[in-house]
Structures are given as C-alpha cells and as structure tokens.
mmCIF file of C-alpha atoms and ligand atoms in Angstrom:
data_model
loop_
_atom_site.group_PDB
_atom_site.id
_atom_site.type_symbol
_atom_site.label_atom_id
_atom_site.label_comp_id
_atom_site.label_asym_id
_atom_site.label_seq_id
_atom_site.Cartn_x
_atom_site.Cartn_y
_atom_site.Cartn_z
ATOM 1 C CA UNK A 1 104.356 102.418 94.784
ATOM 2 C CA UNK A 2 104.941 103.450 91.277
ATOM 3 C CA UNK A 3 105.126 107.213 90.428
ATOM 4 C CA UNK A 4 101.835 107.072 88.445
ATOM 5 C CA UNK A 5 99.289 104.797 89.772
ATOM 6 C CA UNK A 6 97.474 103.236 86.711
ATOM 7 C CA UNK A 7 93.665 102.693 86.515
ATOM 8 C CA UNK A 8 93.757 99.849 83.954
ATOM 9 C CA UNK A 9 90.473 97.446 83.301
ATOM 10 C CA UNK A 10 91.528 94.443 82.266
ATOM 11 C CA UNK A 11 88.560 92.223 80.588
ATOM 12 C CA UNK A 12 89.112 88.503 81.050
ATOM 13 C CA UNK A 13 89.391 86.345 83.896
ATOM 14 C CA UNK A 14 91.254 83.069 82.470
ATOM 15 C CA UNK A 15 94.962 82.381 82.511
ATOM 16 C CA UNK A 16 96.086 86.020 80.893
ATOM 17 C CA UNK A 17 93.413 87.988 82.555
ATOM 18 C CA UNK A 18 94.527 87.174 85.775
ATOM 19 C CA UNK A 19 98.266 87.121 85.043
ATOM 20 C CA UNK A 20 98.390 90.729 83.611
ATOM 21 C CA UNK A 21 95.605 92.037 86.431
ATOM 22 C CA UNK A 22 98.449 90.282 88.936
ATOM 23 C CA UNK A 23 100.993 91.811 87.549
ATOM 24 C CA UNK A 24 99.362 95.422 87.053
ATOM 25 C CA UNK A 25 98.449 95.334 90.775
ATOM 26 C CA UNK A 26 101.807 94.153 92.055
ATOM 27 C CA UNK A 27 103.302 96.838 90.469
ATOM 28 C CA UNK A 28 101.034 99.073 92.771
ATOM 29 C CA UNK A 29 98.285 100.160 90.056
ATOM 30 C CA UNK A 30 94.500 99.428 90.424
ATOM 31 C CA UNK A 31 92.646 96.963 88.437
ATOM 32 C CA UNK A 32 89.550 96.350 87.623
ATOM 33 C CA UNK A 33 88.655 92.814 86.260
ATOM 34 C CA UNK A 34 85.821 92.893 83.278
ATOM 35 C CA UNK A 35 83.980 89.855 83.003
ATOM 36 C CA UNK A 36 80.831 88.289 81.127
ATOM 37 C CA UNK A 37 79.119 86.340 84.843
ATOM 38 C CA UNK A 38 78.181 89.152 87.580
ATOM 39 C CA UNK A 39 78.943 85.553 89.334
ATOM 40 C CA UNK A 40 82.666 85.064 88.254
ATOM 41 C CA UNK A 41 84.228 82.297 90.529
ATOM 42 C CA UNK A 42 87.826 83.185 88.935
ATOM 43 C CA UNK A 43 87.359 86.977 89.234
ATOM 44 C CA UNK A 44 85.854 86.733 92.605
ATOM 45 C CA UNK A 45 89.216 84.930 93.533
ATOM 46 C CA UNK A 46 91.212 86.678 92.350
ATOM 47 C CA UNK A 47 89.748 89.761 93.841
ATOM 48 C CA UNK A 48 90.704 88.230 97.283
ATOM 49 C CA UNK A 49 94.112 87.615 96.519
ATOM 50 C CA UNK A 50 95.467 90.631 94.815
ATOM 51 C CA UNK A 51 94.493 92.769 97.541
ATOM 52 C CA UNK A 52 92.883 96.552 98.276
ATOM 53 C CA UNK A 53 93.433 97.843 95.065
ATOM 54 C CA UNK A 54 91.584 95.160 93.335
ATOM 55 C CA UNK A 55 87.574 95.263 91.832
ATOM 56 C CA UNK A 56 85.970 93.585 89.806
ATOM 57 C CA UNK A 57 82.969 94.005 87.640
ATOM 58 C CA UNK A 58 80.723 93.569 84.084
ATOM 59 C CA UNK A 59 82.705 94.176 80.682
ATOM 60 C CA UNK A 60 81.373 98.070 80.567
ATOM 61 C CA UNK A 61 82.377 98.614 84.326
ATOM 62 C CA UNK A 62 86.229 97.234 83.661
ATOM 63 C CA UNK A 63 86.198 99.323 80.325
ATOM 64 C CA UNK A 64 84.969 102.506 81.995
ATOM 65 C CA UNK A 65 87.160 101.916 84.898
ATOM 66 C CA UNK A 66 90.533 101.478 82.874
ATOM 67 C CA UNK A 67 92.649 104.722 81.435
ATOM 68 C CA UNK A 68 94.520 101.292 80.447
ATOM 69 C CA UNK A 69 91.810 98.228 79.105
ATOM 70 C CA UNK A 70 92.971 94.876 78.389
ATOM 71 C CA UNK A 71 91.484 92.105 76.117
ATOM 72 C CA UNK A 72 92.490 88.770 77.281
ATOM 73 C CA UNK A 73 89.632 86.902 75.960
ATOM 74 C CA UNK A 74 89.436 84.643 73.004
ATOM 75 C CA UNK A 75 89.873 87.274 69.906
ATOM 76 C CA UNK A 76 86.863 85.594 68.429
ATOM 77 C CA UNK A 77 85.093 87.066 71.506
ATOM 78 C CA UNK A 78 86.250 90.268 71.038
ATOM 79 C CA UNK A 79 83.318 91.819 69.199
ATOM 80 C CA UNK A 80 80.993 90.835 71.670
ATOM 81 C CA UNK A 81 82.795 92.263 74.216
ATOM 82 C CA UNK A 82 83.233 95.371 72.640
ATOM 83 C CA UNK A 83 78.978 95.014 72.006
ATOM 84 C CA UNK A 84 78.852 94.009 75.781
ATOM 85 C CA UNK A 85 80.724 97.369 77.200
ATOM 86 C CA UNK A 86 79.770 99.785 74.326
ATOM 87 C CA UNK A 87 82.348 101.120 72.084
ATOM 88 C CA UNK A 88 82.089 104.701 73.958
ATOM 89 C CA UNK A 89 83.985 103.148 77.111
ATOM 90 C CA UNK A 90 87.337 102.994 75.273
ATOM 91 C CA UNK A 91 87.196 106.147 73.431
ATOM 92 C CA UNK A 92 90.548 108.274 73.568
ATOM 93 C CA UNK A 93 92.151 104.915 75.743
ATOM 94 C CA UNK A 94 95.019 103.207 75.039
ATOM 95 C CA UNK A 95 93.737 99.466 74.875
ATOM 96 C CA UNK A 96 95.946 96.296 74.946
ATOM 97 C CA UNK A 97 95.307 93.505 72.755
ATOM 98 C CA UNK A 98 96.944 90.486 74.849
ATOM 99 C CA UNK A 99 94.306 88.484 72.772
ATOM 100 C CA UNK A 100 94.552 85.472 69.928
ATOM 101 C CA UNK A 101 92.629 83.795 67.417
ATOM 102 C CA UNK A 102 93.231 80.191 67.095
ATOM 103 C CA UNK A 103 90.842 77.604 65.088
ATOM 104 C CA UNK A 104 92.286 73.723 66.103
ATOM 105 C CA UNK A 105 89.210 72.167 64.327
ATOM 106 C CA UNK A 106 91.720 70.947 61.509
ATOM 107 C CA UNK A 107 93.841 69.374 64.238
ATOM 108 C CA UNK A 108 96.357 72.056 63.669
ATOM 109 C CA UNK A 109 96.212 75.353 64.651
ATOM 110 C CA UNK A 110 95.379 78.389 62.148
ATOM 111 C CA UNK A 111 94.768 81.942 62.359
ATOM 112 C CA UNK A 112 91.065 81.807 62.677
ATOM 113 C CA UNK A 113 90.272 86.023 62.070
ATOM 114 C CA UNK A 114 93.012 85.947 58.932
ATOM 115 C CA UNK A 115 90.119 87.404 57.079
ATOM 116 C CA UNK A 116 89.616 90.423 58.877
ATOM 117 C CA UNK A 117 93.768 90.768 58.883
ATOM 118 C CA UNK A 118 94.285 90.168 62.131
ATOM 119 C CA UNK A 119 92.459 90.016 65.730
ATOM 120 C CA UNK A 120 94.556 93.868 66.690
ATOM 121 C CA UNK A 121 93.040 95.491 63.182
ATOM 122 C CA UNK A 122 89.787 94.306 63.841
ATOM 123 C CA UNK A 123 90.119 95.846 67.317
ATOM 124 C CA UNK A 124 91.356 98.906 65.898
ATOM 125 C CA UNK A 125 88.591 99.490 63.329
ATOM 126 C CA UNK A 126 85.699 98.767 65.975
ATOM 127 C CA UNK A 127 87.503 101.364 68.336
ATOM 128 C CA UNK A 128 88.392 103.884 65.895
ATOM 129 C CA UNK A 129 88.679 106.701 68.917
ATOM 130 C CA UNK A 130 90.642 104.279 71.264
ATOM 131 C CA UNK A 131 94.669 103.595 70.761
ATOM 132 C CA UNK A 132 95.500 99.319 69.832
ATOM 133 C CA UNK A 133 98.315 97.993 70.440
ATOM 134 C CA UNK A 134 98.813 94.678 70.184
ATOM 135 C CA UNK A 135 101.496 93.100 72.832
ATOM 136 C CA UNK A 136 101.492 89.701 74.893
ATOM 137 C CA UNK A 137 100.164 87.726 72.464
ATOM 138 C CA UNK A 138 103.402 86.134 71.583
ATOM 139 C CA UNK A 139 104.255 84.727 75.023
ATOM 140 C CA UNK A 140 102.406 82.367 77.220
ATOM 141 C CA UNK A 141 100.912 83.444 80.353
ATOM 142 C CA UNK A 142 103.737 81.915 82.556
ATOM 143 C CA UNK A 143 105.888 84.189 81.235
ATOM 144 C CA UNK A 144 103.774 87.415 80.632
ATOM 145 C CA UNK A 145 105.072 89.239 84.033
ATOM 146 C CA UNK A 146 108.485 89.006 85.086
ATOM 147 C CA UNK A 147 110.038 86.470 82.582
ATOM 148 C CA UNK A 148 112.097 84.155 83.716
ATOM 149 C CA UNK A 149 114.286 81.668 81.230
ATOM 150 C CA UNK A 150 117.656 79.898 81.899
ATOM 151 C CA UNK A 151 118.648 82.636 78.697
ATOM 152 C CA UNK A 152 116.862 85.596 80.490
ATOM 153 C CA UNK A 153 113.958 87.595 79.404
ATOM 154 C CA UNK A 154 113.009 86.583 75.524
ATOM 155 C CA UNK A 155 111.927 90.141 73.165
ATOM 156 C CA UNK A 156 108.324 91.418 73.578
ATOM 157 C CA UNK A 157 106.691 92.376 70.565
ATOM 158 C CA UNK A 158 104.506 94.807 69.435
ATOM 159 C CA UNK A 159 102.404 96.975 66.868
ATOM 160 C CA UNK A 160 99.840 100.005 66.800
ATOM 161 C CA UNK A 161 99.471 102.652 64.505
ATOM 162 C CA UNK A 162 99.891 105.614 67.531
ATOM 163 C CA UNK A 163 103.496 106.160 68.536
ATOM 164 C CA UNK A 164 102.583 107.434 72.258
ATOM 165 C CA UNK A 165 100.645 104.682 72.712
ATOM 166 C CA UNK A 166 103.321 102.167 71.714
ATOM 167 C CA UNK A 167 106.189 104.259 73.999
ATOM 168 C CA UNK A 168 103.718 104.008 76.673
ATOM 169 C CA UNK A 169 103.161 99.950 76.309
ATOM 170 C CA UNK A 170 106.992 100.034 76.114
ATOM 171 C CA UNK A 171 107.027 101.396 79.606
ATOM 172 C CA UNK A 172 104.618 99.318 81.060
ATOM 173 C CA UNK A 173 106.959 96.595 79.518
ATOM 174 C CA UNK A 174 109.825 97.539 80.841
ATOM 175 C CA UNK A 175 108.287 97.835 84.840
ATOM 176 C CA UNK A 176 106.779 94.007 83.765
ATOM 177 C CA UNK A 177 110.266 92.870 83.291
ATOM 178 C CA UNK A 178 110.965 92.640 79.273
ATOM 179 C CA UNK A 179 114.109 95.407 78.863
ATOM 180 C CA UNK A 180 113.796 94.495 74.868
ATOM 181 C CA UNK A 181 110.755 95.085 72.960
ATOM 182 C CA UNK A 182 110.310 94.667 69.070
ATOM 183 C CA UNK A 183 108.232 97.348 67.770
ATOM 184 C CA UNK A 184 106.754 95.851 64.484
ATOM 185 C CA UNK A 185 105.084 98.872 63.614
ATOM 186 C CA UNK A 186 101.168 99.612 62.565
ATOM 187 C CA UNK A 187 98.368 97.825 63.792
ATOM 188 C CA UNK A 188 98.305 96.201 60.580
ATOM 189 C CA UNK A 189 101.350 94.406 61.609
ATOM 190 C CA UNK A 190 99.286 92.435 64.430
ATOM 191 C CA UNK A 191 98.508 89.620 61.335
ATOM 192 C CA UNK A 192 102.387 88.899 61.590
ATOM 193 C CA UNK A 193 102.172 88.967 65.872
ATOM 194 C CA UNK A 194 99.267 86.634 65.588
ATOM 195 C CA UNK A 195 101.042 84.137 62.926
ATOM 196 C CA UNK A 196 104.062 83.739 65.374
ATOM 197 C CA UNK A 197 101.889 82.556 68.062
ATOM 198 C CA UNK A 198 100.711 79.505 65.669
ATOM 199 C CA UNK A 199 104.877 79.315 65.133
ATOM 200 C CA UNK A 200 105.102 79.304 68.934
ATOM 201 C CA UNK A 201 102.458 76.506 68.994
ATOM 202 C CA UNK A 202 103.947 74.314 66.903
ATOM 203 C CA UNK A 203 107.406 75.232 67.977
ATOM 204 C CA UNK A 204 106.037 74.440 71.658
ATOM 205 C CA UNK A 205 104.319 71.507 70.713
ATOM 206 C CA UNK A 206 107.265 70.119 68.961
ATOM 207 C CA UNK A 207 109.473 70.779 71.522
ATOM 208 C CA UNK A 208 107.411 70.153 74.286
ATOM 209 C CA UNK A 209 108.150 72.631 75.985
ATOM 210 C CA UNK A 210 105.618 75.893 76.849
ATOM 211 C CA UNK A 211 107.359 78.109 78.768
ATOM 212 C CA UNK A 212 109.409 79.240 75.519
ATOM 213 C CA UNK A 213 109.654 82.566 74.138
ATOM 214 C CA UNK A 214 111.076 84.304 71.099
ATOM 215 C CA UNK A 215 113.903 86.101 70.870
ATOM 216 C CA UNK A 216 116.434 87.713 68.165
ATOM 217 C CA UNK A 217 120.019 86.889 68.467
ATOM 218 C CA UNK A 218 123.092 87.928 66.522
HETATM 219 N N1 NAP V 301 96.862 81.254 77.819
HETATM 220 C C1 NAP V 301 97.968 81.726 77.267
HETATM 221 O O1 NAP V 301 99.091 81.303 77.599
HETATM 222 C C2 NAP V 301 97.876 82.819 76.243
HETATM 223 C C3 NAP V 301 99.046 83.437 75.789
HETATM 224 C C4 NAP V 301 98.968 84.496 74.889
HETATM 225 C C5 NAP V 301 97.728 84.932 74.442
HETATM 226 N N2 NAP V 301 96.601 84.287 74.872
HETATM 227 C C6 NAP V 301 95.301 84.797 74.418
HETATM 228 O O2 NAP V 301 94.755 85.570 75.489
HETATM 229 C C7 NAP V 301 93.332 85.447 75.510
HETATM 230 C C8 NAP V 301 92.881 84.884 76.846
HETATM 231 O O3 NAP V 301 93.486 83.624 77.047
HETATM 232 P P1 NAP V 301 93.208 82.763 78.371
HETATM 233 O O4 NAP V 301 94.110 81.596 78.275
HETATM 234 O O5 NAP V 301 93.235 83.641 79.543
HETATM 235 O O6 NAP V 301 91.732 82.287 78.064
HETATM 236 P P2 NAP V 301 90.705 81.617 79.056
HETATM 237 O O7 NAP V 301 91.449 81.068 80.227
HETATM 238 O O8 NAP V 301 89.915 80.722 78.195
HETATM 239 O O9 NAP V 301 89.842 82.881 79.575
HETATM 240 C C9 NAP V 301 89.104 83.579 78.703
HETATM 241 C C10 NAP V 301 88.279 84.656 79.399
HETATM 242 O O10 NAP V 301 87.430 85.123 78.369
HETATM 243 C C11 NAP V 301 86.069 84.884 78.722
HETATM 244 N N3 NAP V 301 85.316 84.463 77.543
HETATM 245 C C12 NAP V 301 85.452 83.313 76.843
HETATM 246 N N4 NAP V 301 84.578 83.301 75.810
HETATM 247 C C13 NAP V 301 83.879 84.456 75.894
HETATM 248 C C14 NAP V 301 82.845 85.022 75.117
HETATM 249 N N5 NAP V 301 82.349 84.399 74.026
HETATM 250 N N6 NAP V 301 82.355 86.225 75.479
HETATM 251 C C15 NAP V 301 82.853 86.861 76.554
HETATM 252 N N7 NAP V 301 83.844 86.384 77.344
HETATM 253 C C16 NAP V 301 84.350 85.188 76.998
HETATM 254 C C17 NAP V 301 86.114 83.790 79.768
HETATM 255 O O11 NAP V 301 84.930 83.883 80.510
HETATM 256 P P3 NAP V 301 84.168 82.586 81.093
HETATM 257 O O12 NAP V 301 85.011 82.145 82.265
HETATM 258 O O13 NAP V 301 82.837 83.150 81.455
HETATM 259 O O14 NAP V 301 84.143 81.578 80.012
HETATM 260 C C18 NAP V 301 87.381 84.158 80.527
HETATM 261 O O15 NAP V 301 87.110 85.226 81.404
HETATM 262 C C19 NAP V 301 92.984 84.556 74.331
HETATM 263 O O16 NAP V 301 92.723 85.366 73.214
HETATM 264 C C20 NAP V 301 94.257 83.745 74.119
HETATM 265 O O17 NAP V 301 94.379 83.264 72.795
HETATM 266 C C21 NAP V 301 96.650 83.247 75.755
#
C-alpha cells in the first residue's frame, strides 16, 4: 500500500491506457478508466483483472474521478476528449500527457499537430486551470511500468511549465521504476518530446527492435 493512495482517471483503454491504469493500480492507487463506448470490451477487461480498486466509466466520469488524469488516446483525439468530459473536470489537476501525434499517410511518420507546437501545448492551452506535463510519450508501452532492458531502465523524459507538478510526475516515476528522469523544461518543450518519438520510430523500425528506449550516456 503506498503512503498516499492516488485517485488518478486515466482516459484510454488501448495499449497505454491499460499499461499505466495497471501500473497505477499495482502500485495500490485507484483508477478509473475513461472511455468513449459505455460498452468498452477492453475497459470492461481490464476492470476484471486489476482488481477492487478498479472502475471504469465515460471520459467526464474518469476526468472527475482522477486528482491524477491521463491522456492515452491518439493526441489528434485529444480535443474531443477534452469536449467529451468538459474542460471544468481537470481544473486545478495535474494531467499527464502519455499521448502522440503521428500522421503515416506519407509512408513515414511526421508530427501530425506540429502546427499547434506540440500535442502537450495544445493540452495546456485548452486546460489553462489544469497542470500538463508531458511524460511517457517517449517509450513504448512495454516498457512504460517497470522497465526492463539488458542495460537497465533507459531516462524518462519530461516537460510542463509548473514545477510541483513536474516533482510530482517525478515521483510517480520513480515508484514506476525510471530512477532517471530528464526534465526538458516548459510545456513548450513537449514539440521536442513528441519529435523523439518519430526518432524512436524510425530508430525502432530500423533496428527492428521496439522494446528500445532512450537514454544519455557519458
Ligand atoms: N502504443 C505505444 O507503445 C505508445 C507509446 C507511447 C505513446 N503512445 C501514445 O499513447 C496514446 C494511446 O496509444 P495506444 O497505443 O494505447 O492507442 P490505442 O491502442 O489505439 O488506444 C487508443 C484509445 O483511445 C481511444 N480513441 C481512439 N480514437 C478516439 C477518438 N477519436 N475519440 C475518443 N477516443 C478515441 C480508443 O477507443 P476505441 O477503443 O473506442 O477506439 C482507445 O481507448 C496515443 O496518443 C499514442 O500515440 C503510444
């Protein structure tokens, strides 16, 4: 049992929905998973397996629920989802942005929200009263709780424009297993998080190899 017990909302219910929601709940907090279907299959199973602590519900019932909310749904989503739970749910949270925007219609991945700076300053402006910071997006889901590479954990890295918020992600970090995390700074700073997951893509791709992560050596 942790020594705070964490009511976090996490909105989502792919691959990093219910990786962070697992990981939240095994670390003893309770979690509410957001999603768009009353009827959600993956959220419904999920439910099941994590145990007592675990609900589920609509967008604005996660959001309300959380101290803590999560986006893990395709950045290009995010709007809506804001639109779906109402922008007063998140006011005065600290909200994670675990989320990516990622436009393959070239054949290669490319920032797809690069005009609005990034998926976390987009975030940030719609939720003026709530706390971004930007975090997860660099990794892939495999490795999001309790990393695990033959070199040990790889760096975490994020940015937000509130320091408390950030010290508290940092935390949360450290109980999910990554002992280093890169602060990058503001929120603004999220454009240069979201570029190195197309440099993870094509460094994954290349190498074929997705359970890679980054991290700064000297
Ligand atoms: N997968 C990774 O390894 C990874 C790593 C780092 C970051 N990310 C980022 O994390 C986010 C989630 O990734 P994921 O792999 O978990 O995605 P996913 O498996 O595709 O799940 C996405 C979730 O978002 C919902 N969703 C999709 N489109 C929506 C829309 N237009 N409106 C409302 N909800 C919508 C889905 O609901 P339905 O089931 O109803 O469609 C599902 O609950 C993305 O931004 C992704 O880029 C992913």
């Amino acid at each position: 049992m942790p020594k705070t017990v964490l009511k976090v909302g996490v909105l989502g219910s792919g691959e990093v929905g219910q990786t962070l929601a697992t990981g939240f709940a095994t670390l003893g907090h309770q979690v509410r998973m957001g999603t768009r279907r009353v009827r959600d299959a993956k959220a419904a199973a999920w439910v099941k397996s994590a145990g007592g602590k675990a609900s589920r519900g609509t967008f604005a019932e996660a959001a309300e629920f959380g101290e803590i909310v999560v986006f893990a749904v395709p950045a290009t989503a995010n709007l809506d989802v804001v639109r779906a739970a109402g922008p007063g749910a998140f006011s005065g949270k600290l909200v994670i942005d675990a989320t990516n925007a990622i436009d393959e219609s070239s054949g290669q991945p490319e920032l797809a929200l690069a005009g609005e700076g990034s998926a976390g300053e987009q975030l940030q402006r719609v939720l003026p009263d709530a706390r971004v910071v930007k975090c997860f997006n660099t990794v892939a889901a495999s490795l999001m709780f309790r990393p695990d590479t033959v070199f040990g954990p790889p760096d975490m890295f994020i940015a937000g424009d509130d320091a408390r918020a950030k010290k508290r992600v940092t935390a949360i970090l450290k109980d999910f297993g990554w002992p280093s995390v890169v602060d990058f700074g503001p929120i603004r700073s999220a454009r240069w998080l979201e570029a190195m997951t197309i440099a993870w893509l094509y460094t994954a791709n290349a190498k074929e190899d997705w359970g890679i992560g980054w991290k700064a050596i000297s």
